[in-house]
Amino acid sequence: MNLPSQIYRLARGAYRSLSLKPPRQRELFYKEILQSSEGKSQAYLQSLLDYATLRVPYYTNLADFWREGNSELAHFPLLTKPLIRDNFERLKSDEIASRNCFLNSSGGSTGQPISIMQDREFEEWREATELFYYRQFLGIDLGGLPQVILWGSTKDIKRQTNTQGVKGKLLKFIQPTTFLNSFKMTKEDLQKYVEIINQERPVLIKAYAGSLYQLAKFVRNNNLSIHRPKILYTSAETLRPFMRELIEDVFRCKVYDFYGSREVGAIAGECSRGKMHIFNFNNYVEVVDRDNNTVRFGEEGRILVTTLHNHTMPLIRYEIGDMAIPGKPCQCGSPLPTLERVTGRVKDHFLTRAGTLVDGGYFTRQFYFRNWVDEFQVLQKDFDRIEIYYVSNGEPVASEMADICTQIQLAMGEDCQIEWHQVEEVPRTPQGKLLYTRSLVNS
Ligand SMILES: [Zn+2]
């Protein structure tokens, strides 16, 4: 064993003794995940449903349906954000006092933020699932590996950058993580971020998809060179194909997209073949049509999530606000079910007067290879009124603008009015995300 790895092992041992914690529960859950099967996931689900109907007033009081033997998931009503807000107290387990729980809130980029009670067990399962994804899908164990995180949530950054005290300093030594704030992305910041990445030489770069895209664009437009990490990991925003293409090209590295949320934790992660595998031991996922029936392979639908390990406040058939296309079994070797794609938030999709939903990706595709557009947002204000906000990079090309209008009218109807607005910057959400498409009709 060489000297640096001896020092590392000693330091890690010292940190573990100082933190005085028993072996982490998440490692036990991780082992459980490795032995998991479809049957085990069904057992988690049934046990959660039984628990909810017994111990959660919202479900015990809803109706008499389960007493008549209707305890299957399909018989449970859908849960929405407004329903959670209105029934917050009644959604708590009557055992809450003994469940070691805490209050968490979602980012709220899809509207009003919501608060959820979560417990230690939920948190350990979330961490174990992420560990599983890192180890089994990305082939890395983060212990000691340098990583750079380009993130927009000040809450997460504060929690993870506490380097005060002996414990904090040791943690920083053992887990060399550099945080870059994606809320601050001026040209000067981006220049500094490139320098930091080149200096830290991270194995992993974890980022908001849109922020990493902006960084990649900055590197490309300024002819800079940037360190090539082993893994690029994006989350928290829809990774559109045009974003993936540029990011992979600039960093010379594949992007792995991860899908999860604060309310429910890890949902799915991308494999080497580009399919999103559902972590069905952590969350039960349904993809449904407008009548709430499961859609077939290849068809797009709304995602419903049932959290399997948050008994403090079970979310059952929770309408998370995103859409996806279920996929067939994957050839990569993982038996976990797949989503062909997560196609974005429901509100990214435009609704026509005839009731058809048009995937937001259709509109973003129209901006591929339009070099005069630096950033943009396509906003649906009414069924037949669309506004395009764009930041120009050079003189707009009239023929290409006309082409974009024609393509939009093809999907939305030829009467659709399209207005162009040149702006200094497209406003971000409070979480610092740039929404490329947004519908005020479909909300
Ligand atoms: Zn796969």
CSV table of N, CA, C and O in Angstrom, one decimal, residues 228-311:
chain,number,residue,atom,x,y,z
A,228,ARG,N,-11.3,16.9,-18.5
A,228,ARG,CA,-12.3,15.8,-18.9
A,228,ARG,C,-12.5,14.9,-17.7
A,228,ARG,O,-11.6,14.2,-17.2
A,229,PRO,N,-13.8,15.0,-17.0
A,229,PRO,CA,-14.0,14.1,-15.9
A,229,PRO,C,-14.3,12.7,-16.3
A,229,PRO,O,-14.5,12.4,-17.5
A,230,LYS,N,-14.4,11.8,-15.3
A,230,LYS,CA,-14.8,10.4,-15.7
A,230,LYS,C,-16.3,10.3,-15.9
A,230,LYS,O,-16.8,9.6,-16.8
A,231,ILE,N,-17.0,11.1,-15.1
A,231,ILE,CA,-18.5,11.0,-15.1
A,231,ILE,C,-19.1,12.4,-15.0
A,231,ILE,O,-18.7,13.3,-14.2
A,232,LEU,N,-20.1,12.7,-15.9
A,232,LEU,CA,-20.9,13.9,-15.8
A,232,LEU,C,-22.3,13.4,-15.3
A,232,LEU,O,-22.8,12.5,-15.9
A,233,TYR,N,-22.8,14.1,-14.3
A,233,TYR,CA,-24.1,13.6,-13.7
A,233,TYR,C,-25.0,14.9,-13.7
A,233,TYR,O,-24.6,15.9,-13.0
A,234,THR,N,-26.1,14.8,-14.3
A,234,THR,CA,-27.0,15.9,-14.3
A,234,THR,C,-28.3,15.5,-13.6
A,234,THR,O,-28.7,14.4,-13.6
A,235,SER,N,-29.0,16.5,-13.0
A,235,SER,CA,-30.2,16.3,-12.3
A,235,SER,C,-31.0,17.6,-12.2
A,235,SER,O,-30.5,18.7,-12.6
A,236,ALA,N,-32.2,17.5,-11.6
A,236,ALA,CA,-33.0,18.7,-11.2
A,236,ALA,C,-33.6,19.5,-12.4
A,236,ALA,O,-34.3,20.4,-12.2
A,237,GLU,N,-33.2,19.2,-13.6
A,237,GLU,CA,-33.8,19.9,-14.8
A,237,GLU,C,-33.9,18.9,-15.9
A,237,GLU,O,-33.1,18.0,-16.0
A,238,THR,N,-34.9,19.2,-16.8
A,238,THR,CA,-34.9,18.3,-18.0
A,238,THR,C,-33.7,18.5,-18.9
A,238,THR,O,-33.4,19.6,-19.3
A,239,LEU,N,-33.0,17.4,-19.1
A,239,LEU,CA,-31.8,17.4,-20.0
A,239,LEU,C,-32.3,17.2,-21.4
A,239,LEU,O,-32.6,16.1,-21.8
A,240,ARG,N,-32.4,18.3,-22.2
A,240,ARG,CA,-32.9,18.2,-23.6
A,240,ARG,C,-31.7,17.7,-24.4
A,240,ARG,O,-30.6,17.9,-24.1
A,241,PRO,N,-32.1,17.0,-25.6
A,241,PRO,CA,-31.0,16.5,-26.4
A,241,PRO,C,-30.0,17.5,-26.9
A,241,PRO,O,-28.8,17.2,-26.9
A,242,PHE,N,-30.4,18.7,-27.2
A,242,PHE,CA,-29.4,19.7,-27.6
A,242,PHE,C,-28.4,20.1,-26.5
A,242,PHE,O,-27.3,20.4,-26.8
A,243,MET,N,-28.9,20.0,-25.3
A,243,MET,CA,-28.0,20.3,-24.1
A,243,MET,C,-27.0,19.1,-24.0
A,243,MET,O,-25.8,19.3,-23.9
A,244,ARG,N,-27.5,17.9,-24.0
A,244,ARG,CA,-26.7,16.7,-23.9
A,244,ARG,C,-25.6,16.7,-25.0
A,244,ARG,O,-24.4,16.5,-24.7
A,245,GLU,N,-26.0,17.0,-26.2
A,245,GLU,CA,-25.0,17.0,-27.3
A,245,GLU,C,-23.8,17.9,-27.1
A,245,GLU,O,-22.7,17.5,-27.2
A,246,LEU,N,-24.1,19.2,-26.7
A,246,LEU,CA,-23.1,20.1,-26.5
A,246,LEU,C,-22.2,19.8,-25.3
A,246,LEU,O,-21.0,19.8,-25.4
A,247,ILE,N,-22.9,19.4,-24.2
A,247,ILE,CA,-22.1,19.1,-23.0
A,247,ILE,C,-21.2,17.9,-23.2
A,247,ILE,O,-20.0,18.0,-22.9
A,248,GLU,N,-21.7,16.8,-23.9
A,248,GLU,CA,-20.8,15.7,-24.1
A,248,GLU,C,-19.7,16.0,-25.0
A,248,GLU,O,-18.6,15.5,-24.9
A,249,ASP,N,-19.9,16.9,-26.0
A,249,ASP,CA,-18.9,17.2,-26.9
A,249,ASP,C,-17.8,18.1,-26.3
A,249,ASP,O,-16.6,17.8,-26.4
A,250,VAL,N,-18.2,19.0,-25.4
A,250,VAL,CA,-17.2,19.9,-24.8
A,250,VAL,C,-16.4,19.2,-23.7
A,250,VAL,O,-15.2,19.4,-23.7
A,251,PHE,N,-17.1,18.3,-22.9
A,251,PHE,CA,-16.4,17.7,-21.9
A,251,PHE,C,-15.8,16.3,-22.3
A,251,PHE,O,-15.1,15.6,-21.5
A,252,ARG,N,-16.1,15.9,-23.5
A,252,ARG,CA,-15.6,14.6,-24.1
A,252,ARG,C,-15.9,13.5,-23.1
A,252,ARG,O,-15.1,12.6,-22.8
A,253,CYS,N,-17.1,13.4,-22.7
A,253,CYS,CA,-17.5,12.5,-21.6
A,253,CYS,C,-19.0,12.3,-21.6
A,253,CYS,O,-19.8,13.2,-22.0
A,254,LYS,N,-19.5,11.1,-21.3
A,254,LYS,CA,-21.0,10.8,-21.4
A,254,LYS,C,-21.7,11.5,-20.2
A,254,LYS,O,-21.1,11.5,-19.1
A,255,VAL,N,-22.9,12.0,-20.4
A,255,VAL,CA,-23.7,12.5,-19.3
A,255,VAL,C,-24.6,11.4,-18.8
A,255,VAL,O,-25.2,10.7,-19.6
A,256,TYR,N,-24.7,11.3,-17.5
A,256,TYR,CA,-25.7,10.4,-16.9
A,256,TYR,C,-26.7,11.2,-16.2
A,256,TYR,O,-26.4,12.1,-15.4
A,257,ASP,N,-28.0,11.0,-16.6
A,257,ASP,CA,-29.0,11.9,-16.1
A,257,ASP,C,-29.7,11.1,-15.0
A,257,ASP,O,-30.0,9.9,-15.1
A,258,PHE,N,-30.0,11.9,-13.9
A,258,PHE,CA,-30.6,11.3,-12.7
A,258,PHE,C,-31.9,12.0,-12.5
A,258,PHE,O,-32.0,13.2,-12.6
A,259,TYR,N,-33.0,11.2,-12.1
A,259,TYR,CA,-34.3,11.8,-11.9
A,259,TYR,C,-34.7,11.6,-10.5
A,259,TYR,O,-34.8,10.4,-10.0
A,260,GLY,N,-35.0,12.7,-9.8
A,260,GLY,CA,-35.4,12.5,-8.4
A,260,GLY,C,-36.0,13.9,-8.0
A,260,GLY,O,-36.0,14.8,-8.7
A,261,SER,N,-36.6,13.9,-6.8
A,261,SER,CA,-37.1,15.2,-6.3
A,261,SER,C,-37.0,15.2,-4.8
A,261,SER,O,-36.8,14.1,-4.2
A,262,ARG,N,-37.1,16.4,-4.2
A,262,ARG,CA,-37.0,16.5,-2.8
A,262,ARG,C,-38.1,15.8,-2.1
A,262,ARG,O,-38.0,15.2,-1.0
A,263,GLU,N,-39.3,15.8,-2.7
A,263,GLU,CA,-40.5,15.2,-2.0
A,263,GLU,C,-40.4,13.7,-1.9
A,263,GLU,O,-40.9,13.1,-1.0
A,264,VAL,N,-39.8,13.1,-3.0
A,264,VAL,CA,-39.9,11.6,-3.0
A,264,VAL,C,-38.5,11.0,-3.1
A,264,VAL,O,-38.4,9.8,-3.0
A,265,GLY,N,-37.4,11.7,-3.3
A,265,GLY,CA,-36.1,11.2,-3.3
A,265,GLY,C,-35.8,10.6,-4.7
A,265,GLY,O,-36.4,11.1,-5.7
A,266,ALA,N,-34.9,9.6,-4.8
A,266,ALA,CA,-34.4,9.0,-6.1
A,266,ALA,C,-35.5,8.3,-6.8
A,266,ALA,O,-36.2,7.4,-6.2
A,267,ILE,N,-35.8,8.6,-8.0
A,267,ILE,CA,-36.8,7.9,-8.8
A,267,ILE,C,-36.2,7.0,-9.9
A,267,ILE,O,-36.5,5.8,-10.0
A,268,ALA,N,-35.3,7.5,-10.7
A,268,ALA,CA,-34.7,6.8,-11.8
A,268,ALA,C,-33.3,7.3,-12.2
A,268,ALA,O,-33.1,8.5,-11.9
A,269,GLY,N,-32.5,6.5,-12.8
A,269,GLY,CA,-31.2,7.0,-13.2
A,269,GLY,C,-30.8,6.3,-14.5
A,269,GLY,O,-31.2,5.2,-14.8
A,270,GLU,N,-30.1,7.1,-15.3
A,270,GLU,CA,-29.7,6.6,-16.7
A,270,GLU,C,-28.6,5.6,-16.6
A,270,GLU,O,-27.7,5.7,-15.9
A,271,CYS,N,-28.7,4.6,-17.5
A,271,CYS,CA,-27.7,3.5,-17.6
A,271,CYS,C,-26.8,3.9,-18.8
A,271,CYS,O,-27.0,4.8,-19.6
A,272,SER,N,-25.8,3.0,-19.0
A,272,SER,CA,-24.8,3.2,-20.1
A,272,SER,C,-25.5,3.2,-21.5
A,272,SER,O,-25.0,3.7,-22.5
A,273,ARG,N,-26.7,2.5,-21.6
A,273,ARG,CA,-27.4,2.5,-22.9
A,273,ARG,C,-28.4,3.6,-23.0
A,273,ARG,O,-29.2,3.7,-24.0
A,274,GLY,N,-28.4,4.5,-22.1
A,274,GLY,CA,-29.3,5.7,-22.2
A,274,GLY,C,-30.7,5.6,-21.8
A,274,GLY,O,-31.6,6.4,-22.0
A,275,LYS,N,-31.0,4.4,-21.1
A,275,LYS,CA,-32.4,4.2,-20.6
A,275,LYS,C,-32.4,4.7,-19.1
A,275,LYS,O,-31.4,4.6,-18.4
A,276,MET,N,-33.6,5.2,-18.7
A,276,MET,CA,-33.7,5.6,-17.3
A,276,MET,C,-34.3,4.4,-16.5
A,276,MET,O,-35.4,4.0,-16.8
A,277,HIS,N,-33.5,3.8,-15.6
A,277,HIS,CA,-34.0,2.7,-14.8
A,277,HIS,C,-34.7,3.2,-13.6
A,277,HIS,O,-34.1,4.0,-12.9
A,278,ILE,N,-35.9,2.6,-13.3
A,278,ILE,CA,-36.7,3.1,-12.2
A,278,ILE,C,-36.2,2.3,-10.9
A,278,ILE,O,-36.1,1.1,-10.9
A,279,PHE,N,-35.9,3.1,-9.9
A,279,PHE,CA,-35.5,2.5,-8.6
A,279,PHE,C,-36.7,2.0,-7.9
A,279,PHE,O,-37.2,2.6,-7.0
A,280,ASN,N,-37.3,0.8,-8.4
A,280,ASN,CA,-38.6,0.4,-7.9
A,280,ASN,C,-38.6,-0.1,-6.4
A,280,ASN,O,-39.6,-0.4,-5.9
A,281,PHE,N,-37.4,-0.2,-5.8
A,281,PHE,CA,-37.3,-0.6,-4.4
A,281,PHE,C,-37.4,0.7,-3.5
A,281,PHE,O,-37.5,0.6,-2.3
A,282,ASN,N,-37.4,1.9,-4.1
A,282,ASN,CA,-37.4,3.1,-3.4
A,282,ASN,C,-38.7,3.9,-3.6
A,282,ASN,O,-39.3,4.4,-2.7
A,283,ASN,N,-39.1,3.9,-4.9
A,283,ASN,CA,-40.4,4.6,-5.3
A,283,ASN,C,-41.1,3.7,-6.3
A,283,ASN,O,-40.5,3.1,-7.2
A,284,TYR,N,-42.4,3.6,-6.1
A,284,TYR,CA,-43.2,2.9,-7.1
A,284,TYR,C,-43.7,3.9,-8.1
A,284,TYR,O,-44.3,4.9,-7.8
A,285,VAL,N,-43.4,3.6,-9.4
A,285,VAL,CA,-43.8,4.6,-10.5
A,285,VAL,C,-44.8,4.1,-11.4
A,285,VAL,O,-44.8,2.9,-11.9
A,286,GLU,N,-45.8,4.9,-11.7
A,286,GLU,CA,-46.8,4.6,-12.7
A,286,GLU,C,-46.8,5.7,-13.7
A,286,GLU,O,-46.5,6.9,-13.4
A,287,VAL,N,-47.0,5.4,-15.0
A,287,VAL,CA,-47.2,6.4,-16.0
A,287,VAL,C,-48.6,6.2,-16.6
A,287,VAL,O,-48.9,5.2,-17.1
A,288,VAL,N,-49.4,7.3,-16.4
A,288,VAL,CA,-50.8,7.1,-16.7
A,288,VAL,C,-51.3,8.2,-17.8
A,288,VAL,O,-50.7,9.2,-18.0
A,289,ASP,N,-52.4,7.8,-18.4
A,289,ASP,CA,-53.1,8.7,-19.4
A,289,ASP,C,-54.1,9.6,-18.8
A,289,ASP,O,-54.2,9.6,-17.5
A,290,ARG,N,-54.9,10.3,-19.6
A,290,ARG,CA,-55.7,11.3,-18.9
A,290,ARG,C,-56.9,10.7,-18.1
A,290,ARG,O,-57.4,11.3,-17.2
A,291,ASP,N,-57.1,9.4,-18.3
A,291,ASP,CA,-58.1,8.7,-17.5
A,291,ASP,C,-57.5,8.0,-16.3
A,291,ASP,O,-58.1,7.1,-15.6
A,292,ASN,N,-56.2,8.2,-16.1
A,292,ASN,CA,-55.4,7.6,-15.0
A,292,ASN,C,-55.2,6.1,-15.2
A,292,ASN,O,-55.0,5.4,-14.2
A,293,ASN,N,-55.3,5.6,-16.4
A,293,ASN,CA,-54.9,4.2,-16.7
A,293,ASN,C,-53.5,4.2,-17.2
A,293,ASN,O,-53.0,5.1,-17.9
A,294,THR,N,-52.8,3.1,-16.8
A,294,THR,CA,-51.4,2.9,-17.2
A,294,THR,C,-51.3,3.0,-18.8
A,294,THR,O,-52.0,2.3,-19.5
A,295,VAL,N,-50.3,3.7,-19.2
A,295,VAL,CA,-50.1,3.8,-20.7
A,295,VAL,C,-49.2,2.6,-21.1
A,295,VAL,O,-48.6,1.9,-20.3
A,296,ARG,N,-49.2,2.4,-22.5
A,296,ARG,CA,-48.4,1.3,-23.0
A,296,ARG,C,-47.0,1.7,-23.3
A,296,ARG,O,-46.7,2.9,-23.3
A,297,PHE,N,-46.1,0.7,-23.5
A,297,PHE,CA,-44.7,1.0,-23.9
A,297,PHE,C,-44.7,2.0,-25.0
A,297,PHE,O,-45.5,1.9,-26.0
A,298,GLY,N,-43.9,3.0,-24.9
A,298,GLY,CA,-43.7,4.0,-26.0
A,298,GLY,C,-44.7,5.1,-26.0
A,298,GLY,O,-44.6,6.0,-26.8
A,299,GLU,N,-45.8,5.0,-25.2
A,299,GLU,CA,-46.7,6.1,-25.1
A,299,GLU,C,-46.4,7.1,-23.9
A,299,GLU,O,-45.9,6.6,-22.9
A,300,GLU,N,-46.7,8.4,-24.2
A,300,GLU,CA,-46.4,9.3,-23.1
A,300,GLU,C,-47.5,9.5,-22.1
A,300,GLU,O,-48.7,9.4,-22.5
A,301,GLY,N,-47.1,9.7,-20.9
A,301,GLY,CA,-48.2,9.9,-19.8
A,301,GLY,C,-47.6,10.6,-18.6
A,301,GLY,O,-46.4,11.0,-18.6
A,302,ARG,N,-48.5,10.9,-17.7
A,302,ARG,CA,-48.1,11.6,-16.5
A,302,ARG,C,-47.5,10.6,-15.5
A,302,ARG,O,-48.0,9.5,-15.4
A,303,ILE,N,-46.5,11.1,-14.7
A,303,ILE,CA,-45.9,10.2,-13.7
A,303,ILE,C,-46.6,10.3,-12.4
A,303,ILE,O,-46.8,11.4,-11.9
A,304,LEU,N,-46.9,9.2,-11.8
A,304,LEU,CA,-47.4,9.1,-10.4
A,304,LEU,C,-46.4,8.3,-9.6
A,304,LEU,O,-45.9,7.3,-10.0
A,305,VAL,N,-46.0,8.9,-8.4
A,305,VAL,CA,-45.0,8.2,-7.6
A,305,VAL,C,-45.6,7.9,-6.2
A,305,VAL,O,-46.3,8.6,-5.6
A,306,THR,N,-45.3,6.7,-5.8
A,306,THR,CA,-45.6,6.2,-4.4
A,306,THR,C,-44.3,6.0,-3.7
A,306,THR,O,-43.5,5.2,-4.1
A,307,THR,N,-44.1,6.8,-2.6
A,307,THR,CA,-42.9,6.6,-1.8
A,307,THR,C,-43.0,5.4,-1.0
A,307,THR,O,-44.0,5.3,-0.2
A,308,LEU,N,-42.1,4.5,-1.1
A,308,LEU,CA,-42.2,3.2,-0.4
A,308,LEU,C,-41.7,3.2,1.1
A,308,LEU,O,-42.0,2.3,1.9
A,309,HIS,N,-40.9,4.2,1.4
A,309,HIS,CA,-40.2,4.2,2.7
A,309,HIS,C,-40.5,5.4,3.6
A,309,HIS,O,-39.7,5.6,4.6
A,310,ASN,N,-41.4,6.2,3.3
A,310,ASN,CA,-41.7,7.4,4.2
A,310,ASN,C,-43.0,7.2,4.9
A,310,ASN,O,-44.0,7.7,4.5
A,311,HIS,N,-43.0,6.3,5.9
A,311,HIS,CA,-44.2,6.0,6.6
A,311,HIS,C,-44.7,7.2,7.4
A,311,HIS,O,-45.9,7.2,7.8
